């Protein structure tokens, strides 16, 4: 097994550099002063090029071929399969394109932070256009390698084997009945009472909820950022949220969502941690874990009762507003809204279908960047009955994903929501989820996910 062992050693080196990149990316989004943006972008681009060289090293083709002839266990064969997949994705791109995209993405994302607040679409588009151009170039190269459309080639990065033809059928069917259900089940607005929720108290509540859900604070931490995310590494997992002193539930649901991602990362198999086979299976499976935590658990009646008890302890002056009925009214409402990350479970797919339609057309070259605002507004009206005309910050500029060229990612959210519902159904055959939550005993649910999802990583296709 000497060829396989050499591959393991090589990917251990890649893993170490990816660890550094992950922590630097987290710091870039949370702590880095604005004046450090240019130098950090250069450093990250240089690191991206170095990682690309490692992923495309001359000896890998021969080692992968020879390892396939060795006597390997089933898991080792799966490991070689995932190494080949990683290698094929990396060798598709020239190093200069990798560096150029990294630099353009870093500039676009950094400027987006202020441009979004200023509703400055024209300023944003100047930085966004090069990201789109480079992403289109990448997509074309990948498409020629695997014989697909440009967008399908990008989609394959995040959800292996998925195609836009499959998504067109799935999302197209959902779009035929979703708008009517949204209008029929939407709830009326409740009168908002001015309230102050101190951020320090919100942070303490967030930490308690994370602990209940199984987050390992010895191998992770919670911080704040412009856009909630889960980053870092499996052994050093960083999650973030954003706080609003006039409202606390959005921050808590963001924390619960990211904790689902984090628990998946923290429970990947240690024996394969440095190898491609030891990574999360796909982004849709990753999103299924965050959405299982947020939607299937976090918005359930049992969890709302638990959260109400804890919230009243941290916000005693707002105990009536933190009641079960008040929380349920907010978390189980159906209400078309502008912001995807704040959307309820029913309206959420509409936000994803909109983004999927636009990014597919953009990467396939059917539309230009400047077409996005008008298309966004039209699709928001069609799917959710809301106009975003002239409101770029709450419309097409609200997400971070496109700023670095992560085209093909958005379908993962709705696929993940579907997977999460299926996992809950399977779990319910052996566990009484509601009773475990009411008893404040999350361990059986956590252990089911660990055994059936997390520990399997990418062993299965």
CSV table of C-alpha atoms in Angstrom, one decimal:
chain,number,residue,atom,x,y,z
A,1,UNK,CA,0.0,0.0,0.0
A,2,UNK,CA,3.0,2.3,-0.5
A,3,UNK,CA,1.2,4.4,-3.1
A,4,UNK,CA,-1.8,4.9,-0.9
A,5,UNK,CA,0.3,5.8,2.0
A,6,UNK,CA,2.2,8.4,0.0
A,7,UNK,CA,-1.2,9.9,-1.0
A,8,UNK,CA,-2.2,10.0,2.7
A,9,UNK,CA,0.9,11.9,3.6
A,10,UNK,CA,0.4,14.3,0.7
A,11,UNK,CA,-3.2,15.1,1.7
A,12,UNK,CA,-2.1,15.6,5.3
A,13,UNK,CA,0.1,18.4,4.1
A,14,UNK,CA,-2.8,19.9,2.1
A,15,UNK,CA,-5.0,19.6,5.2
A,16,UNK,CA,-2.6,21.6,7.3
A,17,UNK,CA,-2.5,24.5,4.8
A,18,UNK,CA,-6.3,24.4,4.5
A,19,UNK,CA,-6.4,24.7,8.3
A,20,UNK,CA,-4.4,28.0,8.0
A,21,UNK,CA,-6.6,29.3,5.2
A,22,UNK,CA,-9.8,28.5,7.2
A,23,UNK,CA,-8.6,30.4,10.3
A,24,UNK,CA,-7.4,33.3,8.2
A,25,UNK,CA,-10.8,33.5,6.4
A,26,UNK,CA,-12.6,33.5,9.7
A,27,UNK,CA,-10.4,36.3,11.0
A,28,UNK,CA,-10.9,38.2,7.8
A,29,UNK,CA,-14.7,38.2,8.4
A,30,UNK,CA,-14.6,38.9,12.1
A,31,UNK,CA,-11.5,40.7,13.5
A,32,UNK,CA,-9.4,42.0,10.6
A,33,UNK,CA,-9.2,45.8,10.5
A,34,UNK,CA,-10.4,47.3,7.2
A,35,UNK,CA,-6.9,48.6,6.4
A,36,UNK,CA,-5.6,45.0,6.3
A,37,UNK,CA,-7.9,44.0,3.4
A,38,UNK,CA,-5.5,44.5,0.5
A,39,UNK,CA,-2.5,42.7,2.1
A,40,UNK,CA,-4.8,39.9,3.4
A,41,UNK,CA,-6.2,39.4,-0.1
A,42,UNK,CA,-2.7,39.1,-1.5
A,43,UNK,CA,-1.7,36.6,1.2
A,44,UNK,CA,-4.9,34.5,0.7
A,45,UNK,CA,-4.4,34.5,-3.1
A,46,UNK,CA,-0.8,33.3,-2.6
A,47,UNK,CA,-2.0,30.6,-0.3
A,48,UNK,CA,-4.7,29.6,-2.8
A,49,UNK,CA,-2.1,29.2,-5.5
A,50,UNK,CA,0.1,27.1,-3.2
A,51,UNK,CA,-2.8,24.8,-2.3
A,52,UNK,CA,-3.6,24.6,-6.0
A,53,UNK,CA,0.0,23.4,-6.7
A,54,UNK,CA,-0.4,20.8,-3.9
A,55,UNK,CA,-3.7,19.6,-5.3
A,56,UNK,CA,-2.2,19.3,-8.8
A,57,UNK,CA,1.2,17.9,-7.9
A,58,UNK,CA,2.8,16.0,-10.8
A,59,UNK,CA,3.1,12.7,-8.9
A,60,UNK,CA,-0.6,12.5,-7.9
A,61,UNK,CA,-1.8,11.1,-11.2
A,62,UNK,CA,0.6,8.1,-11.1
A,63,UNK,CA,0.0,7.6,-7.3
A,64,UNK,CA,-3.8,7.6,-7.8
A,65,UNK,CA,-3.5,5.1,-10.7
A,66,UNK,CA,-1.2,2.8,-8.8
A,67,UNK,CA,-3.1,3.0,-5.5
A,68,UNK,CA,-6.2,1.7,-7.4
A,69,UNK,CA,-4.3,-1.5,-8.0
A,70,UNK,CA,-3.3,-2.1,-4.4
A,71,UNK,CA,-5.1,-4.3,-1.9
A,72,UNK,CA,-7.3,-1.7,-0.1
A,73,UNK,CA,-10.1,-1.9,2.4
A,74,UNK,CA,-13.6,-0.6,1.3
A,75,UNK,CA,-13.0,2.6,3.1
A,76,UNK,CA,-9.6,3.1,1.6
A,77,UNK,CA,-11.1,2.5,-1.9
A,78,UNK,CA,-13.6,5.2,-1.1
A,79,UNK,CA,-10.7,7.4,0.0
A,80,UNK,CA,-9.0,6.9,-3.4
A,81,UNK,CA,-12.3,7.7,-5.2
A,82,UNK,CA,-12.6,11.0,-3.3
A,83,UNK,CA,-8.9,11.9,-3.9
A,84,UNK,CA,-9.4,11.4,-7.6
A,85,UNK,CA,-12.5,13.6,-7.5
A,86,UNK,CA,-10.6,16.3,-5.7
A,87,UNK,CA,-7.6,16.0,-8.1
A,88,UNK,CA,-9.8,16.2,-11.1
A,89,UNK,CA,-11.5,19.4,-9.9
A,90,UNK,CA,-8.1,21.0,-9.1
A,91,UNK,CA,-6.3,20.0,-12.3
A,92,UNK,CA,-9.1,21.6,-14.4
A,93,UNK,CA,-8.0,25.1,-13.5
A,94,UNK,CA,-4.7,26.9,-14.3
A,95,UNK,CA,-3.0,28.5,-11.3
A,96,UNK,CA,-3.3,32.0,-12.7
A,97,UNK,CA,-7.1,31.7,-12.8
A,98,UNK,CA,-7.2,30.5,-9.2
A,99,UNK,CA,-5.2,33.5,-8.1
A,100,UNK,CA,-7.1,36.0,-10.1
A,101,UNK,CA,-10.5,34.7,-8.8
A,102,UNK,CA,-9.2,34.7,-5.2
A,103,UNK,CA,-8.1,38.4,-5.5
A,104,UNK,CA,-11.3,39.5,-7.3
A,105,UNK,CA,-13.4,37.7,-4.7
A,106,UNK,CA,-11.6,39.2,-1.7
A,107,UNK,CA,-11.9,42.7,-3.2
A,108,UNK,CA,-15.6,42.3,-4.0
A,109,UNK,CA,-16.5,40.8,-0.6
A,110,UNK,CA,-14.7,43.5,1.3
A,111,UNK,CA,-16.3,46.3,-0.6
A,112,UNK,CA,-19.7,44.6,-0.4
A,113,UNK,CA,-19.8,45.1,3.4
A,114,UNK,CA,-20.1,48.9,3.0
A,115,UNK,CA,-21.7,49.0,-0.4
A,116,UNK,CA,-24.6,46.9,0.7
A,117,UNK,CA,-25.3,49.3,3.6
A,118,UNK,CA,-25.2,52.2,1.2
A,119,UNK,CA,-27.5,50.5,-1.3
A,120,UNK,CA,-24.7,51.0,-3.9
A,121,UNK,CA,-25.5,48.5,-6.7
A,122,UNK,CA,-23.4,50.4,-9.3
A,123,UNK,CA,-20.3,50.5,-7.1
A,124,UNK,CA,-20.8,46.8,-6.2
A,125,UNK,CA,-21.3,45.8,-9.8
A,126,UNK,CA,-17.9,47.2,-10.8
A,127,UNK,CA,-16.2,44.7,-8.4
A,128,UNK,CA,-18.8,42.0,-9.1
A,129,UNK,CA,-18.4,41.9,-12.9
A,130,UNK,CA,-14.8,40.6,-12.8
A,131,UNK,CA,-15.9,37.9,-10.3
A,132,UNK,CA,-18.6,36.8,-12.7
A,133,UNK,CA,-16.3,36.9,-15.7
A,134,UNK,CA,-13.7,34.7,-13.9
A,135,UNK,CA,-16.4,32.4,-12.7
A,136,UNK,CA,-17.7,32.0,-16.2
A,137,UNK,CA,-14.2,31.2,-17.4
A,138,UNK,CA,-13.9,28.6,-14.6
A,139,UNK,CA,-17.3,27.1,-15.4
A,140,UNK,CA,-16.4,26.8,-19.1
A,141,UNK,CA,-13.2,25.0,-18.4
A,142,UNK,CA,-14.8,22.6,-15.9
A,143,UNK,CA,-17.7,22.0,-18.3
A,144,UNK,CA,-15.3,21.0,-21.1
A,145,UNK,CA,-13.6,18.6,-18.7
A,146,UNK,CA,-16.7,16.7,-17.7
A,147,UNK,CA,-18.9,17.3,-20.7
A,148,UNK,CA,-21.7,19.4,-19.2
A,149,UNK,CA,-23.2,22.9,-19.2
A,150,UNK,CA,-21.1,25.6,-17.5
A,151,UNK,CA,-23.6,25.9,-14.6
A,152,UNK,CA,-23.8,22.1,-14.1
A,153,UNK,CA,-20.0,22.0,-13.8
A,154,UNK,CA,-20.2,24.5,-11.0
A,155,UNK,CA,-23.1,22.7,-9.4
A,156,UNK,CA,-21.0,19.5,-9.3
A,157,UNK,CA,-18.5,21.2,-7.0
A,158,UNK,CA,-21.1,21.5,-4.2
A,159,UNK,CA,-23.5,18.6,-4.9
A,160,UNK,CA,-21.7,15.8,-6.8
A,161,UNK,CA,-23.9,14.3,-9.5
A,162,UNK,CA,-26.6,16.9,-9.3
A,163,UNK,CA,-27.7,18.6,-12.6
A,164,UNK,CA,-29.7,21.6,-13.5
A,165,UNK,CA,-32.1,19.3,-15.4
A,166,UNK,CA,-32.9,17.5,-12.1
A,167,UNK,CA,-33.3,20.9,-10.3
A,168,UNK,CA,-35.4,22.3,-13.1
A,169,UNK,CA,-37.9,19.5,-12.6
A,170,UNK,CA,-37.8,19.6,-8.8
A,171,UNK,CA,-37.8,23.4,-8.4
A,172,UNK,CA,-40.2,23.9,-11.3
A,173,UNK,CA,-42.8,21.5,-9.6
A,174,UNK,CA,-42.4,23.3,-6.3
A,175,UNK,CA,-42.9,26.7,-7.9
A,176,UNK,CA,-46.3,25.6,-9.3
A,177,UNK,CA,-47.9,25.3,-5.8
A,178,UNK,CA,-45.6,27.2,-3.4
A,179,UNK,CA,-46.9,30.8,-4.1
A,180,UNK,CA,-50.5,29.8,-3.6
A,181,UNK,CA,-49.7,28.0,-0.3
A,182,UNK,CA,-47.7,31.1,0.9
A,183,UNK,CA,-50.6,33.4,0.2
A,184,UNK,CA,-53.1,31.0,1.8
A,185,UNK,CA,-51.1,30.2,5.0
A,186,UNK,CA,-49.5,33.6,5.6
A,187,UNK,CA,-50.0,35.1,9.0
A,188,UNK,CA,-50.8,38.6,9.9
A,189,UNK,CA,-48.3,41.0,11.4
A,190,UNK,CA,-48.2,41.3,15.2
A,191,UNK,CA,-47.8,44.7,16.8
A,192,UNK,CA,-44.1,45.1,17.6
A,193,UNK,CA,-43.4,46.5,21.1
A,194,UNK,CA,-40.2,48.4,21.5
A,195,UNK,CA,-37.9,46.2,23.7
A,196,UNK,CA,-34.2,46.1,24.5
A,197,UNK,CA,-32.4,42.8,24.5
A,198,UNK,CA,-28.9,43.4,25.8
A,199,UNK,CA,-26.3,41.8,23.5
A,200,UNK,CA,-24.4,40.3,26.5
A,201,UNK,CA,-27.5,38.5,27.5
A,202,UNK,CA,-28.1,37.3,24.0
A,203,UNK,CA,-24.6,35.9,23.9
A,204,UNK,CA,-25.1,34.0,27.1
A,205,UNK,CA,-28.3,32.5,25.8
A,206,UNK,CA,-26.7,31.6,22.5
A,207,UNK,CA,-23.9,29.8,24.3
A,208,UNK,CA,-26.4,27.8,26.5
A,209,UNK,CA,-28.4,26.8,23.4
A,210,UNK,CA,-25.2,25.7,21.6
A,211,UNK,CA,-24.1,23.6,24.6
A,212,UNK,CA,-27.6,21.9,24.7
A,213,UNK,CA,-27.3,21.1,21.0
A,214,UNK,CA,-23.9,19.5,21.5
A,215,UNK,CA,-21.4,22.1,20.4
A,216,UNK,CA,-17.9,21.3,21.7
A,217,UNK,CA,-16.5,24.6,23.1
A,218,UNK,CA,-13.1,22.9,23.6
A,219,UNK,CA,-12.9,22.8,19.8
A,220,UNK,CA,-14.8,25.9,18.8
A,221,UNK,CA,-16.1,29.3,19.6
A,222,UNK,CA,-18.9,31.8,18.8
A,223,UNK,CA,-18.2,35.3,17.4
A,224,UNK,CA,-20.1,38.1,15.5
A,225,UNK,CA,-19.9,39.0,11.8
A,226,UNK,CA,-21.8,40.8,9.1
A,227,UNK,CA,-23.2,37.5,7.8
A,228,UNK,CA,-23.6,34.4,10.0
A,229,UNK,CA,-21.4,31.5,9.0
A,230,UNK,CA,-19.6,28.4,10.1
A,231,UNK,CA,-15.9,28.3,9.4
A,232,UNK,CA,-12.6,27.1,10.8
A,233,UNK,CA,-11.8,23.4,10.9
A,234,UNK,CA,-13.2,20.2,12.4
A,235,UNK,CA,-10.9,20.6,15.4
A,236,UNK,CA,-11.2,24.4,15.6
A,237,UNK,CA,-14.7,25.2,14.5
A,238,UNK,CA,-15.7,28.9,14.4
A,239,UNK,CA,-19.3,30.0,14.1
A,240,UNK,CA,-20.7,33.6,14.0
A,241,UNK,CA,-24.0,35.3,14.2
A,242,UNK,CA,-25.3,38.9,14.3
A,243,UNK,CA,-27.2,40.7,17.0
A,244,UNK,CA,-30.0,43.3,17.2
A,245,UNK,CA,-30.9,44.8,20.5
A,246,UNK,CA,-34.5,45.2,19.5
A,247,UNK,CA,-34.9,41.5,18.7
A,248,UNK,CA,-33.2,38.3,19.8
A,249,UNK,CA,-34.8,35.3,18.0
A,250,UNK,CA,-33.1,35.9,14.6
A,251,UNK,CA,-29.7,35.8,16.3
A,252,UNK,CA,-30.7,32.6,18.2
A,253,UNK,CA,-31.9,30.9,15.0
A,254,UNK,CA,-28.7,31.9,13.3
A,255,UNK,CA,-26.7,30.4,16.1
A,256,UNK,CA,-28.8,27.2,16.0
A,257,UNK,CA,-28.4,26.9,12.2
A,258,UNK,CA,-24.6,27.4,12.4
A,259,UNK,CA,-24.4,25.0,15.3
A,260,UNK,CA,-25.9,22.3,13.0
A,261,UNK,CA,-23.0,22.9,10.6
A,262,UNK,CA,-20.5,22.9,13.4
A,263,UNK,CA,-21.6,19.7,15.0
A,264,UNK,CA,-21.3,17.9,11.7
A,265,UNK,CA,-17.7,19.3,11.3
A,266,UNK,CA,-16.8,18.4,14.9
A,267,UNK,CA,-17.9,14.8,14.5
A,268,UNK,CA,-16.3,13.9,11.2
A,269,UNK,CA,-14.3,10.7,11.5
A,270,UNK,CA,-10.9,11.5,13.1
A,271,UNK,CA,-9.1,8.6,11.2
A,272,UNK,CA,-9.8,10.2,7.9
A,273,UNK,CA,-9.9,13.9,8.9
A,274,UNK,CA,-7.1,15.0,6.7
A,275,UNK,CA,-8.3,13.2,3.6
A,276,UNK,CA,-11.0,14.1,1.1
A,277,UNK,CA,-13.1,11.1,2.2
A,278,UNK,CA,-13.1,12.5,5.7
A,279,UNK,CA,-14.8,15.8,4.6
A,280,UNK,CA,-18.5,16.5,4.6
A,281,UNK,CA,-20.3,14.6,1.8
A,282,UNK,CA,-21.7,17.6,0.0
A,283,UNK,CA,-23.0,21.1,0.7
A,284,UNK,CA,-26.6,20.0,0.6
A,285,UNK,CA,-25.9,17.3,3.2
A,286,UNK,CA,-24.1,20.0,5.2
A,287,UNK,CA,-27.1,22.3,4.9
A,288,UNK,CA,-29.4,19.5,5.9
A,289,UNK,CA,-27.6,19.4,9.2
A,290,UNK,CA,-28.0,23.1,9.9
A,291,UNK,CA,-31.6,23.1,8.6
A,292,UNK,CA,-32.4,20.0,10.7
A,293,UNK,CA,-31.2,21.9,13.8
A,294,UNK,CA,-32.9,25.2,12.8
A,295,UNK,CA,-36.2,24.0,11.2
A,296,UNK,CA,-36.9,20.5,12.4
A,297,UNK,CA,-35.6,21.1,15.9
A,298,UNK,CA,-35.4,24.8,16.5
A,299,UNK,CA,-38.9,25.7,15.4
A,300,UNK,CA,-40.6,22.6,16.9
A,301,UNK,CA,-43.2,23.1,19.7
A,302,UNK,CA,-41.0,21.2,22.2
A,303,UNK,CA,-37.9,23.3,21.5
A,304,UNK,CA,-39.9,26.6,21.6
A,305,UNK,CA,-41.0,25.6,25.2
A,306,UNK,CA,-37.4,25.0,26.1
A,307,UNK,CA,-36.3,28.3,24.6
A,308,UNK,CA,-39.0,30.2,26.3
A,309,UNK,CA,-37.9,29.0,29.7
A,310,UNK,CA,-34.3,29.9,29.0
A,311,UNK,CA,-35.1,33.3,27.3
A,312,UNK,CA,-37.3,34.4,30.3
A,313,UNK,CA,-34.3,33.7,32.6
A,314,UNK,CA,-32.0,35.9,30.5
A,315,UNK,CA,-34.6,38.6,29.7
A,316,UNK,CA,-36.8,38.7,32.9
A,317,UNK,CA,-38.2,42.2,32.1
A,318,UNK,CA,-39.5,40.9,28.8
A,319,UNK,CA,-40.9,37.6,30.1
A,320,UNK,CA,-44.3,38.1,28.5
A,321,UNK,CA,-42.7,38.7,25.1
A,322,UNK,CA,-40.5,35.6,25.6
A,323,UNK,CA,-43.6,33.4,26.3
A,324,UNK,CA,-44.2,30.2,24.3
A,325,UNK,CA,-47.1,31.8,22.4
A,326,UNK,CA,-45.1,34.8,21.4
A,327,UNK,CA,-42.1,32.7,20.3
A,328,UNK,CA,-44.3,30.3,18.4
A,329,UNK,CA,-46.1,33.2,16.6
A,330,UNK,CA,-42.7,34.4,15.4
A,331,UNK,CA,-41.0,31.2,14.6
A,332,UNK,CA,-43.9,29.3,13.0
A,333,UNK,CA,-45.4,32.2,11.1
A,334,UNK,CA,-45.6,32.2,7.3
A,335,UNK,CA,-44.8,35.7,6.1
A,336,UNK,CA,-43.2,36.7,2.7
A,337,UNK,CA,-40.1,38.7,3.5
A,338,UNK,CA,-37.2,40.3,1.7
A,339,UNK,CA,-34.3,38.6,3.6
A,340,UNK,CA,-33.5,35.0,2.9
A,341,UNK,CA,-31.7,34.2,6.2
A,342,UNK,CA,-34.8,35.5,8.1
A,343,UNK,CA,-37.3,33.6,6.0
A,344,UNK,CA,-39.7,31.0,7.5
A,345,UNK,CA,-39.7,27.3,6.4
A,346,UNK,CA,-42.5,27.7,3.9
A,347,UNK,CA,-41.3,30.8,2.1
A,348,UNK,CA,-37.6,29.9,2.2
A,349,UNK,CA,-37.6,27.7,-1.0
A,350,UNK,CA,-38.9,30.7,-3.0
A,351,UNK,CA,-35.7,32.6,-2.1
A,352,UNK,CA,-33.6,29.7,-3.3
A,353,UNK,CA,-35.5,29.1,-6.6
A,354,UNK,CA,-35.1,32.8,-7.4
A,355,UNK,CA,-31.3,32.7,-6.9
A,356,UNK,CA,-30.9,29.4,-8.7
A,357,UNK,CA,-32.7,30.7,-11.8
A,358,UNK,CA,-30.6,33.9,-11.9
A,359,UNK,CA,-27.2,32.3,-11.2
A,360,UNK,CA,-27.8,29.5,-13.7
A,361,UNK,CA,-28.6,32.1,-16.4
A,362,UNK,CA,-25.6,34.2,-15.4
A,363,UNK,CA,-23.0,31.4,-15.5
A,364,UNK,CA,-24.4,30.0,-18.7
A,365,UNK,CA,-24.0,33.4,-20.3
A,366,UNK,CA,-27.7,34.1,-20.9
A,367,UNK,CA,-27.8,37.3,-18.8
A,368,UNK,CA,-25.4,40.0,-17.7
A,369,UNK,CA,-24.6,41.2,-14.2
A,370,UNK,CA,-26.6,44.4,-14.7
A,371,UNK,CA,-29.7,42.4,-15.6
A,372,UNK,CA,-29.9,41.0,-12.0
A,373,UNK,CA,-31.8,43.7,-10.2
A,374,UNK,CA,-34.7,43.7,-12.7
A,375,UNK,CA,-34.9,39.9,-12.7
A,376,UNK,CA,-34.7,39.8,-9.0
A,377,UNK,CA,-37.6,42.2,-8.6
A,378,UNK,CA,-39.7,40.3,-11.1
A,379,UNK,CA,-39.1,36.9,-9.5
A,380,UNK,CA,-39.7,38.3,-6.0
A,381,UNK,CA,-43.1,39.6,-7.1
A,382,UNK,CA,-43.9,36.3,-8.9
A,383,UNK,CA,-42.9,34.0,-6.0
A,384,UNK,CA,-43.4,36.1,-2.9
A,385,UNK,CA,-45.6,39.1,-3.9
A,386,UNK,CA,-42.9,41.6,-2.8
A,387,UNK,CA,-41.1,44.2,-4.9
A,388,UNK,CA,-37.4,45.0,-4.4
A,389,UNK,CA,-37.2,47.7,-7.1
A,390,UNK,CA,-34.5,50.1,-6.1
A,391,UNK,CA,-33.8,48.3,-2.8
A,392,UNK,CA,-30.6,46.5,-3.7
A,393,UNK,CA,-29.3,46.0,-0.1
A,394,UNK,CA,-32.4,43.9,0.8
A,395,UNK,CA,-32.6,42.4,-2.7
A,396,UNK,CA,-29.8,41.2,-4.9
A,397,UNK,CA,-27.0,42.5,-2.6
A,398,UNK,CA,-28.1,40.8,0.6
A,399,UNK,CA,-26.0,37.5,0.3
A,400,UNK,CA,-22.3,37.0,0.5
A,401,UNK,CA,-22.1,33.9,-1.7
A,402,UNK,CA,-21.8,35.5,-5.1
A,403,UNK,CA,-19.1,38.0,-4.0
A,404,UNK,CA,-16.4,35.3,-4.1
A,405,UNK,CA,-17.9,33.4,-7.0
A,406,UNK,CA,-19.7,30.6,-5.1
A,407,UNK,CA,-22.1,30.0,-8.0
A,408,UNK,CA,-23.9,26.6,-7.7
A,409,UNK,CA,-24.1,26.8,-3.9
A,410,UNK,CA,-27.6,28.1,-3.4
A,411,UNK,CA,-29.6,24.9,-4.5
A,412,UNK,CA,-27.9,23.2,-1.5
A,413,UNK,CA,-30.2,25.0,0.9
A,414,UNK,CA,-33.5,23.7,-0.5
A,415,UNK,CA,-32.0,20.2,-1.2
A,416,UNK,CA,-30.8,20.3,2.4
A,417,UNK,CA,-34.2,21.2,3.7
A,418,UNK,CA,-35.6,18.2,1.9
A,419,UNK,CA,-32.9,15.9,3.2
A,420,UNK,CA,-33.4,17.2,6.7
A,421,UNK,CA,-37.1,16.3,6.6
A,422,UNK,CA,-36.2,12.9,5.4
A,423,UNK,CA,-33.7,12.4,8.2
A,424,UNK,CA,-36.3,13.5,10.8
A,425,UNK,CA,-38.7,11.0,9.3
A,426,UNK,CA,-36.1,8.2,9.6
A,427,UNK,CA,-35.1,9.2,13.1
A,428,UNK,CA,-38.7,9.2,14.3
A,429,UNK,CA,-39.0,5.5,13.8
A,430,UNK,CA,-36.7,4.9,16.7
A,431,UNK,CA,-36.8,8.2,18.8
A,432,UNK,CA,-39.5,10.3,20.3
A,433,UNK,CA,-37.8,13.7,19.4
A,434,UNK,CA,-40.4,15.9,21.2
A,435,UNK,CA,-40.1,14.0,24.5
A,436,UNK,CA,-36.3,14.0,24.4
A,437,UNK,CA,-36.3,17.8,23.9
A,438,UNK,CA,-38.9,18.4,26.6
A,439,UNK,CA,-36.7,16.4,28.9
A,440,UNK,CA,-33.7,18.5,27.9
A,441,UNK,CA,-32.0,15.3,26.7
A,442,UNK,CA,-30.6,16.0,23.2
A,443,UNK,CA,-28.0,13.2,23.4
A,444,UNK,CA,-30.1,10.5,21.6
A,445,UNK,CA,-30.8,12.9,18.7
A,446,UNK,CA,-27.2,14.0,18.6
A,447,UNK,CA,-25.9,10.4,18.7
A,448,UNK,CA,-28.3,9.3,15.9
A,449,UNK,CA,-26.9,12.0,13.6
A,450,UNK,CA,-23.4,11.2,14.6
A,451,UNK,CA,-23.8,7.5,13.8
A,452,UNK,CA,-25.9,7.8,10.6
A,453,UNK,CA,-24.6,11.1,9.0
A,454,UNK,CA,-21.6,12.7,10.6
A,455,UNK,CA,-19.3,9.7,11.0
A,456,UNK,CA,-19.8,8.6,7.4
A,457,UNK,CA,-18.3,11.8,6.0
A,458,UNK,CA,-17.8,11.1,2.2
A,459,UNK,CA,-17.4,7.3,2.5
A,460,UNK,CA,-20.6,6.8,0.5
A,461,UNK,CA,-21.3,8.5,-2.8
